[in-house]
């Protein structure tokens, strides 16, 4: 039975990994501005479409990450301008946004945002989900170089309440499999935080199946072949 579970998880992770790699490659080559439309006089309000997903604010050429929207789950973003960017192969519309205090800003693909100010009743955010990670509501992902054993990166995942089974609650040491609707949600979250320029080389994920709230899960990675 475990072999079936592991094989299913590995297949799911492979699919997720491919999608993530594609997203990173699309932002690796420098983009240039084709067209700009200013919203400085109106600064329309938007919020993250999915507050638990890793979505980045970039610099103007999409070569450097500035902020991760999942670290700002209750933030309203104000559009300063809309820009059409291209790298010669791919073209997209991005919004240059700032938060109210002007402490965070950057360019984000417009489809990652939903129009309107953040509200507790928004379909993509909940007032009950915490914004600070603790050992009672999160998992830590550690990405380790499979050859050298060195830690490449770490990431903390606050477990969203919408992924929990009906009536389930989180506490330190609780089995993830017992509270999640789908244990592969852990793989989805870990895939989103794979360090740029690396691929996960694990083929089975027994630690994911047996993971508990508050634990650190280790994923082995190697640099991508360019």
C-alpha atoms as a printed R data frame, in Angstrom:
    type eleno elety resid chain resno       x      y       z
1   ATOM     1    CA   UNK     A     1   0.000  0.000   0.000
2   ATOM     2    CA   UNK     A     2   2.833  2.386   0.926
3   ATOM     3    CA   UNK     A     3   4.534  1.727  -2.405
4   ATOM     4    CA   UNK     A     4   1.364  2.807  -4.179
5   ATOM     5    CA   UNK     A     5   1.172  5.984  -2.104
6   ATOM     6    CA   UNK     A     6   4.829  6.821  -2.703
7   ATOM     7    CA   UNK     A     7   4.534  6.221  -6.434
8   ATOM     8    CA   UNK     A     8   1.477  8.473  -6.596
9   ATOM     9    CA   UNK     A     9   3.248 11.202  -4.638
10  ATOM    10    CA   UNK     A    10   6.341 10.981  -6.805
11  ATOM    11    CA   UNK     A    11   4.265 11.299  -9.967
12  ATOM    12    CA   UNK     A    12   2.410 14.281  -8.539
13  ATOM    13    CA   UNK     A    13   5.651 15.936  -7.465
14  ATOM    14    CA   UNK     A    14   7.153 15.407 -10.905
15  ATOM    15    CA   UNK     A    15   4.186 17.151 -12.495
16  ATOM    16    CA   UNK     A    16   4.376 20.017 -10.012
17  ATOM    17    CA   UNK     A    17   8.112 20.318 -10.490
18  ATOM    18    CA   UNK     A    18   7.734 20.703 -14.236
19  ATOM    19    CA   UNK     A    19   5.198 23.484 -13.795
20  ATOM    20    CA   UNK     A    20   7.391 25.325 -11.314
21  ATOM    21    CA   UNK     A    21  10.481 25.049 -13.500
22  ATOM    22    CA   UNK     A    22   8.564 26.481 -16.437
23  ATOM    23    CA   UNK     A    23   7.511 29.475 -14.353
24  ATOM    24    CA   UNK     A    24  11.078 30.148 -13.243
25  ATOM    25    CA   UNK     A    25  12.543 29.833 -16.733
26  ATOM    26    CA   UNK     A    26  10.004 32.316 -18.068
27  ATOM    27    CA   UNK     A    27  11.338 34.901 -15.625
28  ATOM    28    CA   UNK     A    28  15.054 34.115 -16.022
29  ATOM    29    CA   UNK     A    29  15.690 36.142 -19.206
30  ATOM    30    CA   UNK     A    30  15.559 39.930 -18.865
31  ATOM    31    CA   UNK     A    31  12.308 41.522 -20.007
32  ATOM    32    CA   UNK     A    32  11.890 44.964 -21.552
33  ATOM    33    CA   UNK     A    33   8.936 47.324 -21.490
34  ATOM    34    CA   UNK     A    34   6.850 47.525 -24.665
35  ATOM    35    CA   UNK     A    35   3.992 49.708 -23.441
36  ATOM    36    CA   UNK     A    36   3.062 51.540 -20.231
37  ATOM    37    CA   UNK     A    37  -0.243 52.843 -18.875
38  ATOM    38    CA   UNK     A    38  -0.194 55.016 -15.758
39  ATOM    39    CA   UNK     A    39  -2.667 54.613 -12.899
40  ATOM    40    CA   UNK     A    40  -0.901 57.115 -10.636
41  ATOM    41    CA   UNK     A    41  -3.987 59.317 -10.337
42  ATOM    42    CA   UNK     A    42  -6.384 56.499  -9.391
43  ATOM    43    CA   UNK     A    43  -4.162 53.693  -7.958
44  ATOM    44    CA   UNK     A    44  -6.859 50.970  -8.109
45  ATOM    45    CA   UNK     A    45  -6.800 48.473  -5.237
46  ATOM    46    CA   UNK     A    46  -6.099 44.753  -5.623
47  ATOM    47    CA   UNK     A    47  -5.271 41.829  -3.356
48  ATOM    48    CA   UNK     A    48  -3.640 38.424  -3.884
49  ATOM    49    CA   UNK     A    49  -5.871 35.927  -5.678
50  ATOM    50    CA   UNK     A    50  -4.363 33.076  -3.635
51  ATOM    51    CA   UNK     A    51  -2.811 34.305  -0.384
52  ATOM    52    CA   UNK     A    52  -1.154 30.944   0.377
53  ATOM    53    CA   UNK     A    53   0.683 30.539  -2.933
54  ATOM    54    CA   UNK     A    54   4.228 31.737  -3.582
55  ATOM    55    CA   UNK     A    55   3.810 34.621  -6.027
56  ATOM    56    CA   UNK     A    56   6.614 37.111  -6.370
57  ATOM    57    CA   UNK     A    57   6.925 40.826  -6.904
58  ATOM    58    CA   UNK     A    58   9.822 41.371  -9.320
59  ATOM    59    CA   UNK     A    59  12.084 44.179 -10.449
60  ATOM    60    CA   UNK     A    60  11.288 45.898 -13.756
61  ATOM    61    CA   UNK     A    61  13.166 43.327 -15.878
62  ATOM    62    CA   UNK     A    62  11.767 40.286 -14.007
63  ATOM    63    CA   UNK     A    63  15.265 39.132 -13.094
64  ATOM    64    CA   UNK     A    64  15.168 39.685  -9.323
65  ATOM    65    CA   UNK     A    65  12.530 38.747  -6.754
66  ATOM    66    CA   UNK     A    66  11.570 41.575  -4.406
67  ATOM    67    CA   UNK     A    67   8.788 40.140  -2.219
68  ATOM    68    CA   UNK     A    68   6.587 37.051  -1.887
69  ATOM    69    CA   UNK     A    69   2.846 37.794  -1.799
70  ATOM    70    CA   UNK     A    70   2.148 34.893   0.546
71  ATOM    71    CA   UNK     A    71   4.053 36.865   3.191
72  ATOM    72    CA   UNK     A    72   1.431 39.613   2.786
73  ATOM    73    CA   UNK     A    73  -1.832 37.601   2.956
74  ATOM    74    CA   UNK     A    74  -3.994 40.492   4.200
75  ATOM    75    CA   UNK     A    75  -2.397 43.291   2.202
76  ATOM    76    CA   UNK     A    76  -4.136 45.560  -0.277
77  ATOM    77    CA   UNK     A    77  -1.920 46.434  -3.234
78  ATOM    78    CA   UNK     A    78  -2.291 49.674  -5.179
79  ATOM    79    CA   UNK     A    79  -1.547 49.662  -8.899
80  ATOM    80    CA   UNK     A    80   0.746 52.494  -9.991
81  ATOM    81    CA   UNK     A    81   0.972 51.470 -13.633
82  ATOM    82    CA   UNK     A    82   0.346 48.642 -16.062
83  ATOM    83    CA   UNK     A    83   3.203 47.516 -18.304
84  ATOM    84    CA   UNK     A    84   3.472 45.173 -21.243
85  ATOM    85    CA   UNK     A    85   6.739 43.245 -20.924
86  ATOM    86    CA   UNK     A    86   8.502 40.910 -23.334
87  ATOM    87    CA   UNK     A    87  11.742 38.970 -23.513
88  ATOM    88    CA   UNK     A    88  11.391 38.371 -27.245
89  ATOM    89    CA   UNK     A    89   9.687 35.011 -26.803
90  ATOM    90    CA   UNK     A    90   7.044 35.620 -24.158
91  ATOM    91    CA   UNK     A    91   4.907 38.682 -23.514
92  ATOM    92    CA   UNK     A    92   2.621 39.531 -20.611
93  ATOM    93    CA   UNK     A    93   0.820 42.340 -18.799
94  ATOM    94    CA   UNK     A    94   2.225 43.164 -15.370
95  ATOM    95    CA   UNK     A    95   1.127 45.598 -12.682
96  ATOM    96    CA   UNK     A    96   3.587 47.702 -10.737
97  ATOM    97    CA   UNK     A    97   2.091 47.736  -7.232
98  ATOM    98    CA   UNK     A    98   2.805 49.184  -3.794
99  ATOM    99    CA   UNK     A    99   1.332 48.539  -0.380
100 ATOM   100    CA   UNK     A   100  -0.247 51.379   1.601
101 ATOM   101    CA   UNK     A   101   2.917 52.196   3.563
102 ATOM   102    CA   UNK     A   102   5.143 52.027   0.446
103 ATOM   103    CA   UNK     A   103   7.361 49.513   2.265
104 ATOM   104    CA   UNK     A   104   6.900 46.855  -0.428
105 ATOM   105    CA   UNK     A   105   6.569 47.188  -4.185
106 ATOM   106    CA   UNK     A   106   7.294 45.401  -7.433
107 ATOM   107    CA   UNK     A   107   5.968 44.010 -10.691
108 ATOM   108    CA   UNK     A   108   3.503 41.105 -10.672
109 ATOM   109    CA   UNK     A   109   1.607 39.303 -13.427
110 ATOM   110    CA   UNK     A   110  -1.895 40.796 -13.348
111 ATOM   111    CA   UNK     A   111  -3.685 37.426 -13.232
112 ATOM   112    CA   UNK     A   112  -2.200 36.765  -9.798
113 ATOM   113    CA   UNK     A   113  -4.294 39.613  -8.370
114 ATOM   114    CA   UNK     A   114  -8.012 40.136  -7.753
115 ATOM   115    CA   UNK     A   115  -9.564 43.594  -7.979
116 ATOM   116    CA   UNK     A   116 -10.670 45.170  -4.710
117 ATOM   117    CA   UNK     A   117  -9.269 45.745  -1.241
118 ATOM   118    CA   UNK     A   118  -8.512 42.781   0.979
119 ATOM   119    CA   UNK     A   119 -11.476 41.839   3.162
120 ATOM   120    CA   UNK     A   120 -11.895 39.031   5.675
121 ATOM   121    CA   UNK     A   121 -14.799 37.708   3.597
122 ATOM   122    CA   UNK     A   122 -12.703 37.510   0.408
123 ATOM   123    CA   UNK     A   123 -12.897 34.096  -1.205
124 ATOM   124    CA   UNK     A   124  -9.112 33.850  -1.352
125 ATOM   125    CA   UNK     A   125  -8.280 34.854   2.216
126 ATOM   126    CA   UNK     A   126  -9.658 33.974   5.621
127 ATOM   127    CA   UNK     A   127  -9.603 35.905   8.863
128 ATOM   128    CA   UNK     A   128  -8.868 32.743  10.855
129 ATOM   129    CA   UNK     A   129  -5.643 31.768   9.083
130 ATOM   130    CA   UNK     A   130  -2.555 32.922  11.032
131 ATOM   131    CA   UNK     A   131   0.119 35.082   9.434
132 ATOM   132    CA   UNK     A   132   2.943 34.124  11.812
133 ATOM   133    CA   UNK     A   133   4.379 30.611  11.626
134 ATOM   134    CA   UNK     A   134   4.642 28.567  14.831
135 ATOM   135    CA   UNK     A   135   5.380 24.925  15.597
136 ATOM   136    CA   UNK     A   136   1.617 24.420  15.906
137 ATOM   137    CA   UNK     A   137   0.544 25.650  12.466
138 ATOM   138    CA   UNK     A   138   3.354 25.070   9.988
139 ATOM   139    CA   UNK     A   139   5.946 22.851   8.355
140 ATOM   140    CA   UNK     A   140   9.482 23.832   7.419
141 ATOM   141    CA   UNK     A   141  10.998 22.751   4.122
142 ATOM   142    CA   UNK     A   142  14.778 22.367   3.930
143 ATOM   143    CA   UNK     A   143  16.378 22.011   0.495
144 ATOM   144    CA   UNK     A   144  19.711 20.182   0.720
145 ATOM   145    CA   UNK     A   145  22.278 19.698  -2.049
146 ATOM   146    CA   UNK     A   146  22.175 15.962  -2.804
147 ATOM   147    CA   UNK     A   147  25.922 15.870  -3.539
148 ATOM   148    CA   UNK     A   148  27.465 18.103  -0.881
149 ATOM   149    CA   UNK     A   149  24.857 17.883   1.868
150 ATOM   150    CA   UNK     A   150  24.871 21.677   2.204
151 ATOM   151    CA   UNK     A   151  21.616 23.505   2.896
152 ATOM   152    CA   UNK     A   152  20.615 25.490  -0.191
153 ATOM   153    CA   UNK     A   153  17.479 27.139   1.204
154 ATOM   154    CA   UNK     A   154  14.690 26.819   3.753
155 ATOM   155    CA   UNK     A   155  11.036 27.860   3.629
156 ATOM   156    CA   UNK     A   156   8.177 27.863   6.122
157 ATOM   157    CA   UNK     A   157   4.661 26.846   5.093
158 ATOM   158    CA   UNK     A   158   1.738 28.019   7.214
159 ATOM   159    CA   UNK     A   159  -0.899 25.324   6.702
160 ATOM   160    CA   UNK     A   160  -4.096 26.927   5.266
161 ATOM   161    CA   UNK     A   161  -7.345 26.065   7.033
162 ATOM   162    CA   UNK     A   162  -9.063 25.449   3.681
163 ATOM   163    CA   UNK     A   163  -6.867 22.359   3.172
164 ATOM   164    CA   UNK     A   164  -7.966 20.735   6.442
165 ATOM   165    CA   UNK     A   165 -10.565 18.010   6.792
166 ATOM   166    CA   UNK     A   166 -13.887 19.074   8.262
167 ATOM   167    CA   UNK     A   167 -13.539 19.444  12.028
168 ATOM   168    CA   UNK     A   168  -9.752 18.953  11.990
169 ATOM   169    CA   UNK     A   169  -7.503 21.273  13.988
170 ATOM   170    CA   UNK     A   170  -3.755 21.824  14.096
171 ATOM   171    CA   UNK     A   171  -1.368 21.356  16.996
172 ATOM   172    CA   UNK     A   172   2.308 20.494  17.311
173 ATOM   173    CA   UNK     A   173   2.964 16.829  16.560
174 ATOM   174    CA   UNK     A   174  -0.382 16.191  14.858
175 ATOM   175    CA   UNK     A   175  -0.151 13.813  11.888
176 ATOM   176    CA   UNK     A   176  -0.439 15.783   8.650
177 ATOM   177    CA   UNK     A   177  -2.164 12.855   6.963
178 ATOM   178    CA   UNK     A   178  -4.868 12.844   9.638
179 ATOM   179    CA   UNK     A   179  -5.785 16.523   9.222
180 ATOM   180    CA   UNK     A   180  -5.249 17.259   5.511
181 ATOM   181    CA   UNK     A   181  -7.859 16.519   2.868
182 ATOM   182    CA   UNK     A   182  -5.028 15.508   0.527
183 ATOM   183    CA   UNK     A   183  -1.488 14.763   1.745
184 ATOM   184    CA   UNK     A   184  -0.085 15.791  -1.647
185 ATOM   185    CA   UNK     A   185  -0.874 19.386  -0.647
186 ATOM   186    CA   UNK     A   186   2.454 19.246   1.186
187 ATOM   187    CA   UNK     A   187   4.229 18.467  -2.083
188 ATOM   188    CA   UNK     A   188   2.400 21.299  -3.830
189 ATOM   189    CA   UNK     A   189   3.609 23.732  -1.176
190 ATOM   190    CA   UNK     A   190   7.192 22.448  -1.181
191 ATOM   191    CA   UNK     A   191   7.331 22.567  -4.985
192 ATOM   192    CA   UNK     A   192   6.404 26.259  -4.957
193 ATOM   193    CA   UNK     A   193   9.452 27.065  -2.804
194 ATOM   194    CA   UNK     A   194  12.117 25.045  -4.638
195 ATOM   195    CA   UNK     A   195  15.194 27.317  -4.893
196 ATOM   196    CA   UNK     A   196  15.530 28.991  -8.273
197 ATOM   197    CA   UNK     A   197  17.935 27.100 -10.524
198 ATOM   198    CA   UNK     A   198  17.505 23.760  -8.732
199 ATOM   199    CA   UNK     A   199  15.467 20.590  -9.247
200 ATOM   200    CA   UNK     A   200  14.318 18.128  -6.588
201 ATOM   201    CA   UNK     A   201  15.909 14.723  -7.196
202 ATOM   202    CA   UNK     A   202  13.939 12.668  -4.656
203 ATOM   203    CA   UNK     A   203  11.829  9.911  -6.217
204 ATOM   204    CA   UNK     A   204   9.819  8.843  -3.152
205 ATOM   205    CA   UNK     A   205   8.494 10.874  -0.231
206 ATOM   206    CA   UNK     A   206   7.943  8.650   2.833
207 ATOM   207    CA   UNK     A   207   8.649 11.576   5.188
208 ATOM   208    CA   UNK     A   208   5.760 13.512   3.648
209 ATOM   209    CA   UNK     A   209   3.313 10.680   4.367
210 ATOM   210    CA   UNK     A   210   4.447 10.409   7.998
211 ATOM   211    CA   UNK     A   211   5.048 14.132   8.579
212 ATOM   212    CA   UNK     A   212   3.718 15.952  11.631
213 ATOM   213    CA   UNK     A   213   2.856 19.581  12.297
214 ATOM   214    CA   UNK     A   214   5.943 21.542  13.349
215 ATOM   215    CA   UNK     A   215   8.468 19.221  11.692
216 ATOM   216    CA   UNK     A   216  11.173 20.002   9.134
217 ATOM   217    CA   UNK     A   217  11.009 18.055   5.869
218 ATOM   218    CA   UNK     A   218  14.194 17.621   3.850
219 ATOM   219    CA   UNK     A   219  14.186 17.641   0.043
220 ATOM   220    CA   UNK     A   220  17.318 16.836  -1.949
221 ATOM   221    CA   UNK     A   221  18.121 19.147  -4.850
222 ATOM   222    CA   UNK     A   222  20.743 19.583  -7.548
223 ATOM   223    CA   UNK     A   223  21.485 22.531  -9.852
224 ATOM   224    CA   UNK     A   224  19.628 22.465 -13.146
225 ATOM   225    CA   UNK     A   225  21.643 21.624 -16.242
226 ATOM   226    CA   UNK     A   226  21.829 24.777 -18.344
